[in-house]
Amino acid sequence: MIKVQFAARPERWETYQTPLETAFSQAGLQVDLRQDHPAAEVDYVIYAPNSDLQDFTSYTACKAVLSLWAGVEKITGNKTLTQPLCRMVDPGLTAGMVEWVTGHVLRYHLDLDHSLTTQDRWDPVVPPLAQERPVTLLGLGALGAACARALAQLGFPVTGWSRSTKSLSGITCEHGNDGFLRALHQAQILVLLLPDTPATDNILNAESLAMLPKGARIINPGRGPLIDDAALLAALHSGQIAHATLDVFRQEPLPMDHPFWPHPRITVTPHIAAETRALTAAQMIAKNIQRGESGLPFLNQVDRQLGY
């Protein structure tokens, strides 16, 4: 019997218990799933970083910690966590992100805000075709690549930038410092889907914002610390940036006195771009446990040095 500890907020147990038990059964796994196994007996931990479990020292038999979150920046610094750590790459989460990003790109591309604010007059503004609107994505991981492909299928010229070399059919892939400059220079719409690491902190700052075409739009469903807030406000004030849609922030919930809330050229959404879906996430966890029990490499294992 495989002993699996569920370590997340109490309300998440009700959401995940049945999907996990179903996924384990479908995968042919005999699992004792609990919230209260003795630590030394646990084979796997299903984990949310905001749970009470912060010290993994006693989990001496644990083969892997399987995160329920796509982002792992709140876990990688935990010195007691020496077991293999796997981030969540959930098909449901990916689908949600693709839909959210595509919707907001189309909002800017079609200038839907203009239509909504001119309901009192006849003021036709004809948008360009998608093929005339370059879109850049910073980040070509699972989420970034999926969004890039969806936008390319709609006809947008899509450039993707990543720290290391990537190759995606139909996407112009850039990497490194020179590639970063090229990716920014043509981005009429910029989407941020990078992880939160020391290397990506404030990657969008006064200098990089100035490299974008004047009047560019920014969409950030990635991580709040990717953007220098003060630099963004200054770029909006000068007109360098026409509008920004922000789903993630340095402090969440975003404080009600934050200048983003009332800003006429900022759209705030409350971290809803993508959410882990219990049904599909449970299937991914079962697959990873199945691989662990078969001696196969875990899927989506985190590189501790890179931080993702």
GROMACS .gro file of C-alpha atoms in nm:
model
  308
    1MET     CA    1   0.000   0.000   0.000
    2ILE     CA    2   0.139   0.338  -0.106
    3LYS     CA    3   0.105   0.596   0.169
    4VAL     CA    4   0.024   0.943   0.036
    5GLN     CA    5  -0.006   1.251   0.254
    6PHE     CA    6  -0.234   1.535   0.143
    7ALA     CA    7  -0.084   1.858   0.278
    8ALA     CA    8  -0.290   2.160   0.182
    9ARG     CA    9  -0.544   2.392   0.339
   10PRO     CA   10  -0.830   2.197   0.504
   11GLU     CA   11  -1.089   2.320   0.252
   12ARG     CA   12  -0.887   2.172  -0.034
   13TRP     CA   13  -0.927   1.819   0.104
   14GLU     CA   14  -1.298   1.822   0.022
   15THR     CA   15  -1.218   1.936  -0.332
   16TYR     CA   16  -0.941   1.686  -0.402
   17GLN     CA   17  -1.020   1.371  -0.205
   18THR     CA   18  -1.263   1.209  -0.448
   19PRO     CA   19  -1.078   1.308  -0.770
   20LEU     CA   20  -0.752   1.174  -0.625
   21GLU     CA   21  -0.901   0.846  -0.508
   22THR     CA   22  -1.066   0.802  -0.850
   23ALA     CA   23  -0.742   0.880  -1.036
   24PHE     CA   24  -0.542   0.638  -0.820
   25SER     CA   25  -0.795   0.361  -0.884
   26GLN     CA   26  -0.796   0.425  -1.258
   27ALA     CA   27  -0.415   0.412  -1.260
   28GLY     CA   28  -0.419   0.076  -1.081
   29LEU     CA   29  -0.253   0.219  -0.770
   30GLN     CA   30  -0.328   0.094  -0.419
   31VAL     CA   31  -0.304   0.415  -0.220
   32ASP     CA   32  -0.376   0.500   0.141
   33LEU     CA   33  -0.456   0.872   0.105
   34ARG     CA   34  -0.474   1.067   0.430
   35GLN     CA   35  -0.403   1.403   0.588
   36ASP     CA   36  -0.244   1.253   0.900
   37HIS     CA   37   0.003   0.975   0.817
   38PRO     CA   38   0.303   0.948   1.050
   39ALA     CA   39   0.567   1.153   0.869
   40ALA     CA   40   0.829   0.876   0.858
   41GLU     CA   41   0.589   0.639   0.679
   42VAL     CA   42   0.487   0.870   0.394
   43ASP     CA   43   0.583   0.769   0.040
   44TYR     CA   44   0.458   1.083  -0.138
   45VAL     CA   45   0.336   1.425  -0.029
   46ILE     CA   46   0.072   1.609  -0.231
   47TYR     CA   47   0.155   1.962  -0.138
   48ALA     CA   48   0.036   2.322  -0.141
   49PRO     CA   49   0.295   2.575  -0.021
   50ASN     CA   50   0.039   2.756   0.197
   51SER     CA   51  -0.028   2.446   0.406
   52ASP     CA   52   0.088   2.399   0.764
   53LEU     CA   53   0.361   2.159   0.651
   54GLN     CA   54   0.684   2.357   0.625
   55ASP     CA   55   0.939   2.120   0.777
   56PHE     CA   56   1.008   1.804   0.575
   57THR     CA   57   1.287   1.675   0.800
   58SER     CA   58   1.077   1.387   0.937
   59TYR     CA   59   0.965   1.266   0.593
   60THR     CA   60   1.262   1.031   0.565
   61ALA     CA   61   1.094   0.775   0.335
   62CYS     CA   62   0.930   1.028   0.104
   63LYS     CA   63   1.008   0.963  -0.264
   64ALA     CA   64   0.872   1.292  -0.401
   65VAL     CA   65   0.678   1.606  -0.311
   66LEU     CA   66   0.410   1.672  -0.572
   67SER     CA   67   0.300   2.033  -0.574
   68LEU     CA   68  -0.056   2.136  -0.651
   69TRP     CA   69   0.074   2.472  -0.773
   70ALA     CA   70   0.235   2.556  -1.107
   71GLY     CA   71   0.466   2.809  -0.939
   72VAL     CA   72   0.727   2.671  -0.701
   73GLU     CA   73   0.911   2.986  -0.594
   74LYS     CA   74   0.758   2.960  -0.245
   75ILE     CA   75   0.895   2.606  -0.203
   76THR     CA   76   1.240   2.596  -0.359
   77GLY     CA   77   1.399   2.796  -0.078
   78ASN     CA   78   1.287   2.546   0.187
   79LYS     CA   79   1.613   2.388   0.306
   80THR     CA   80   1.432   2.096   0.472
   81LEU     CA   81   1.284   1.986   0.141
   82THR     CA   82   1.550   1.759  -0.006
   83GLN     CA   83   1.317   1.517  -0.183
   84PRO     CA   84   1.245   1.545  -0.556
   85LEU     CA   85   0.997   1.828  -0.610
   86CYS     CA   86   0.752   1.828  -0.901
   87ARG     CA   87   0.552   2.130  -1.008
   88MET     CA   88   0.197   2.100  -1.134
   89VAL     CA   89   0.150   2.103  -1.509
   90ASP     CA   90  -0.224   2.050  -1.533
   91PRO     CA   91  -0.407   2.029  -1.868
   92GLY     CA   92  -0.703   2.211  -1.712
   93LEU     CA   93  -0.479   2.489  -1.583
   94THR     CA   94  -0.313   2.517  -1.923
   95ALA     CA   95  -0.647   2.538  -2.104
   96GLY     CA   96  -0.763   2.810  -1.865
   97MET     CA   97  -0.447   3.011  -1.921
   98VAL     CA   98  -0.472   2.982  -2.299
   99GLU     CA   99  -0.832   3.103  -2.292
  100TRP     CA  100  -0.753   3.395  -2.059
  101VAL     CA  101  -0.447   3.512  -2.252
  102THR     CA  102  -0.618   3.476  -2.590
  103GLY     CA  103  -0.919   3.671  -2.466
  104HIS     CA  104  -0.711   3.963  -2.342
  105VAL     CA  105  -0.491   3.968  -2.652
  106LEU     CA  106  -0.805   3.986  -2.867
  107ARG     CA  107  -0.945   4.260  -2.646
  108TYR     CA  108  -0.642   4.476  -2.722
  109HIS     CA  109  -0.613   4.369  -3.085
  110LEU     CA  110  -0.977   4.449  -3.164
  111ASP     CA  111  -0.974   4.760  -2.941
  112LEU     CA  112  -1.289   4.646  -2.764
  113ASP     CA  113  -1.242   4.916  -2.501
  114HIS     CA  114  -1.296   5.181  -2.769
  115SER     CA  115  -1.626   5.022  -2.870
  116LEU     CA  116  -1.739   5.009  -2.507
  117THR     CA  117  -1.658   5.374  -2.444
  118THR     CA  118  -1.818   5.510  -2.763
  119GLN     CA  119  -2.169   5.376  -2.720
  120ASP     CA  120  -2.305   5.730  -2.748
  121ARG     CA  121  -2.174   5.798  -3.099
  122TRP     CA  122  -2.090   5.645  -3.439
  123ASP     CA  123  -1.711   5.622  -3.433
  124PRO     CA  124  -1.587   5.338  -3.654
  125VAL     CA  125  -1.234   5.216  -3.585
  126VAL     CA  126  -1.130   4.922  -3.802
  127PRO     CA  127  -0.864   4.702  -3.640
  128PRO     CA  128  -0.576   4.556  -3.841
  129LEU     CA  129  -0.571   4.188  -3.920
  130ALA     CA  130  -0.401   3.957  -3.672
  131GLN     CA  131  -0.114   3.912  -3.917
  132GLU     CA  132  -0.032   4.280  -3.870
  133ARG     CA  133  -0.016   4.266  -3.489
  134PRO     CA  134   0.309   4.119  -3.348
  135VAL     CA  135   0.272   3.951  -3.010
  136THR     CA  136   0.563   3.855  -2.785
  137LEU     CA  137   0.555   3.610  -2.498
  138LEU     CA  138   0.827   3.618  -2.236
  139GLY     CA  139   0.842   3.259  -2.116
  140LEU     CA  140   0.808   2.946  -2.328
  141GLY     CA  141   0.742   2.686  -2.064
  142ALA     CA  142   0.432   2.466  -2.079
  143LEU     CA  143   0.195   2.761  -2.037
  144GLY     CA  144   0.385   3.004  -2.259
  145ALA     CA  145   0.424   2.751  -2.539
  146ALA     CA  146   0.054   2.663  -2.531
  147CYS     CA  147  -0.046   3.030  -2.546
  148ALA     CA  148   0.204   3.098  -2.826
  149ARG     CA  149   0.061   2.816  -3.038
  150ALA     CA  150  -0.298   2.932  -2.984
  151LEU     CA  151  -0.217   3.290  -3.085
  152ALA     CA  152  -0.018   3.175  -3.389
  153GLN     CA  153  -0.317   2.968  -3.503
  154LEU     CA  154  -0.523   3.288  -3.500
  155GLY     CA  155  -0.274   3.447  -3.737
  156PHE     CA  156  -0.069   3.664  -3.503
  157PRO     CA  157   0.306   3.682  -3.570
  158VAL     CA  158   0.427   3.535  -3.241
  159THR     CA  159   0.771   3.571  -3.090
  160GLY     CA  160   0.863   3.381  -2.776
  161TRP     CA  161   1.160   3.446  -2.551
  162SER     CA  162   1.314   3.210  -2.300
  163ARG     CA  163   1.639   3.199  -2.106
  164SER     CA  164   1.749   2.881  -2.284
  165THR     CA  165   1.711   2.777  -2.647
  166LYS     CA  166   1.364   2.658  -2.750
  167SER     CA  167   1.217   2.553  -3.084
  168LEU     CA  168   0.843   2.572  -3.157
  169SER     CA  169   0.693   2.530  -3.501
  170GLY     CA  170   0.540   2.853  -3.630
  171ILE     CA  171   0.689   3.061  -3.345
  172THR     CA  172   0.995   3.285  -3.368
  173CYS     CA  173   1.196   3.166  -3.068
  174GLU     CA  174   1.452   3.397  -2.910
  175HIS     CA  175   1.679   3.349  -2.611
  176GLY     CA  176   1.957   3.527  -2.428
  177ASN     CA  177   2.020   3.900  -2.399
  178ASP     CA  178   2.024   3.978  -2.771
  179GLY     CA  179   1.710   3.774  -2.826
  180PHE     CA  180   1.541   3.959  -2.541
  181LEU     CA  181   1.602   4.291  -2.714
  182ARG     CA  182   1.468   4.160  -3.046
  183ALA     CA  183   1.160   4.015  -2.878
  184LEU     CA  184   1.076   4.343  -2.707
  185HIS     CA  185   1.137   4.575  -3.002
  186GLN     CA  186   0.849   4.430  -3.206
  187ALA     CA  187   0.597   4.352  -2.930
  188GLN     CA  188   0.280   4.551  -2.983
  189ILE     CA  189   0.127   4.318  -2.724
  190LEU     CA  190   0.355   4.166  -2.458
  191VAL     CA  191   0.251   3.866  -2.247
  192LEU     CA  192   0.453   3.772  -1.937
  193LEU     CA  193   0.464   3.403  -1.845
  194LEU     CA  194   0.803   3.370  -1.678
  195PRO     CA  195   0.865   3.208  -1.339
  196ASP     CA  196   0.957   3.420  -1.038
  197THR     CA  197   1.332   3.380  -0.991
  198PRO     CA  198   1.615   3.619  -0.902
  199ALA     CA  199   1.695   3.637  -1.274
  200THR     CA  200   1.342   3.745  -1.369
  201ASP     CA  201   1.274   3.991  -1.085
  202ASN     CA  202   1.187   4.330  -1.241
  203ILE     CA  203   1.265   4.198  -1.588
  204LEU     CA  204   1.017   4.457  -1.709
  205ASN     CA  205   1.169   4.779  -1.578
  206ALA     CA  206   1.220   5.134  -1.704
  207GLU     CA  207   1.490   5.023  -1.948
  208SER     CA  208   1.304   4.727  -2.096
  209LEU     CA  209   0.971   4.912  -2.108
  210ALA     CA  210   1.141   5.179  -2.320
  211MET     CA  211   1.239   4.911  -2.572
  212LEU     CA  212   0.877   4.827  -2.654
  213PRO     CA  213   0.700   5.004  -2.942
  214LYS     CA  214   0.530   5.321  -2.819
  215GLY     CA  215   0.172   5.242  -2.722
  216ALA     CA  216   0.237   4.873  -2.653
  217ARG     CA  217   0.001   4.675  -2.431
  218ILE     CA  218   0.112   4.447  -2.150
  219ILE     CA  219  -0.061   4.137  -2.015
  220ASN     CA  220   0.081   3.975  -1.700
  221PRO     CA  221  -0.072   3.646  -1.583
  222GLY     CA  222   0.273   3.516  -1.480
  223ARG     CA  223   0.417   3.656  -1.158
  224GLY     CA  224   0.386   3.997  -0.992
  225PRO     CA  225   0.760   4.055  -0.932
  226LEU     CA  226   0.829   4.036  -1.307
  227ILE     CA  227   0.727   4.404  -1.331
  228ASP     CA  228   0.872   4.709  -1.161
  229ASP     CA  229   0.546   4.871  -1.049
  230ALA     CA  230   0.681   5.227  -1.037
  231ALA     CA  231   0.836   5.194  -1.382
  232LEU     CA  232   0.509   5.065  -1.525
  233LEU     CA  233   0.315   5.357  -1.379
  234ALA     CA  234   0.567   5.600  -1.526
  235ALA     CA  235   0.547   5.434  -1.869
  236LEU     CA  236   0.167   5.452  -1.862
  237HIS     CA  237   0.183   5.819  -1.764
  238SER     CA  238   0.418   5.902  -2.054
  239GLY     CA  239   0.215   5.705  -2.308
  240GLN     CA  240   0.498   5.460  -2.376
  241ILE     CA  241   0.258   5.189  -2.260
  242ALA     CA  242  -0.107   5.229  -2.362
  243HIS     CA  243  -0.262   4.981  -2.121
  244ALA     CA  244  -0.176   4.692  -1.891
  245THR     CA  245  -0.384   4.396  -1.778
  246LEU     CA  246  -0.247   4.253  -1.454
  247ASP     CA  247  -0.359   3.931  -1.290
  248VAL     CA  248  -0.070   3.885  -1.045
  249PHE     CA  249   0.091   4.120  -0.796
  250ARG     CA  250   0.374   4.149  -0.546
  251GLN     CA  251   0.119   4.146  -0.265
  252GLU     CA  252  -0.204   3.951  -0.294
  253PRO     CA  253  -0.480   4.037  -0.246
  254LEU     CA  254  -0.380   4.368  -0.402
  255PRO     CA  255  -0.423   4.634  -0.127
  256MET     CA  256  -0.724   4.854  -0.191
  257ASP     CA  257  -0.512   5.168  -0.168
  258HIS     CA  258  -0.274   5.049  -0.441
  259PRO     CA  259  -0.251   5.292  -0.736
  260PHE     CA  260  -0.329   5.011  -0.981
  261TRP     CA  261  -0.696   4.996  -0.875
  262PRO     CA  262  -0.811   5.343  -0.990
  263HIS     CA  263  -0.572   5.377  -1.282
  264PRO     CA  264  -0.766   5.434  -1.606
  265ARG     CA  265  -0.516   5.238  -1.815
  266ILE     CA  266  -0.477   4.936  -1.589
  267THR     CA  267  -0.712   4.640  -1.570
  268VAL     CA  268  -0.683   4.440  -1.247
  269THR     CA  269  -0.803   4.081  -1.232
  270PRO     CA  270  -0.776   3.886  -0.902
  271HIS     CA  271  -0.531   3.606  -0.993
  272ILE     CA  272  -0.786   3.415  -1.199
  273ALA     CA  273  -0.600   3.359  -1.526
  274ALA     CA  274  -0.544   2.992  -1.451
  275GLU     CA  275  -0.647   2.768  -1.167
  276THR     CA  276  -0.552   2.408  -1.102
  277ARG     CA  277  -0.854   2.185  -1.173
  278ALA     CA  278  -0.891   1.902  -0.923
  279LEU     CA  279  -1.000   1.641  -1.178
  280THR     CA  280  -0.711   1.686  -1.421
  281ALA     CA  281  -0.455   1.767  -1.151
  282ALA     CA  282  -0.542   1.440  -0.973
  283GLN     CA  283  -0.472   1.249  -1.294
  284MET     CA  284  -0.130   1.415  -1.326
  285ILE     CA  285  -0.044   1.330  -0.965
  286ALA     CA  286  -0.150   0.967  -1.015
  287LYS     CA  287   0.066   0.948  -1.328
  288ASN     CA  288   0.370   1.077  -1.140
  289ILE     CA  289   0.322   0.834  -0.852
  290GLN     CA  290   0.282   0.554  -1.105
  291ARG     CA  291   0.613   0.659  -1.262
  292GLY     CA  292   0.782   0.679  -0.925
  293GLU     CA  293   0.667   0.329  -0.834
  294SER     CA  294   0.789   0.200  -1.172
  295GLY     CA  295   1.133   0.357  -1.137
  296LEU     CA  296   1.074   0.610  -1.416
  297PRO     CA  297   1.182   0.977  -1.394
  298PHE     CA  298   0.920   1.206  -1.249
  299LEU     CA  299   0.740   1.446  -1.480
  300ASN     CA  300   0.795   1.820  -1.433
  301GLN     CA  301   1.067   1.777  -1.172
  302VAL     CA  302   1.204   2.112  -1.054
  303ASP     CA  303   1.562   2.210  -1.122
  304ARG     CA  304   1.662   2.361  -0.788
  305GLN     CA  305   1.940   2.570  -0.939
  306LEU     CA  306   1.715   2.729  -1.200
  307GLY     CA  307   1.424   2.755  -0.956
  308TYR     CA  308   1.162   2.599  -1.185
   0.00000   0.00000   0.00000
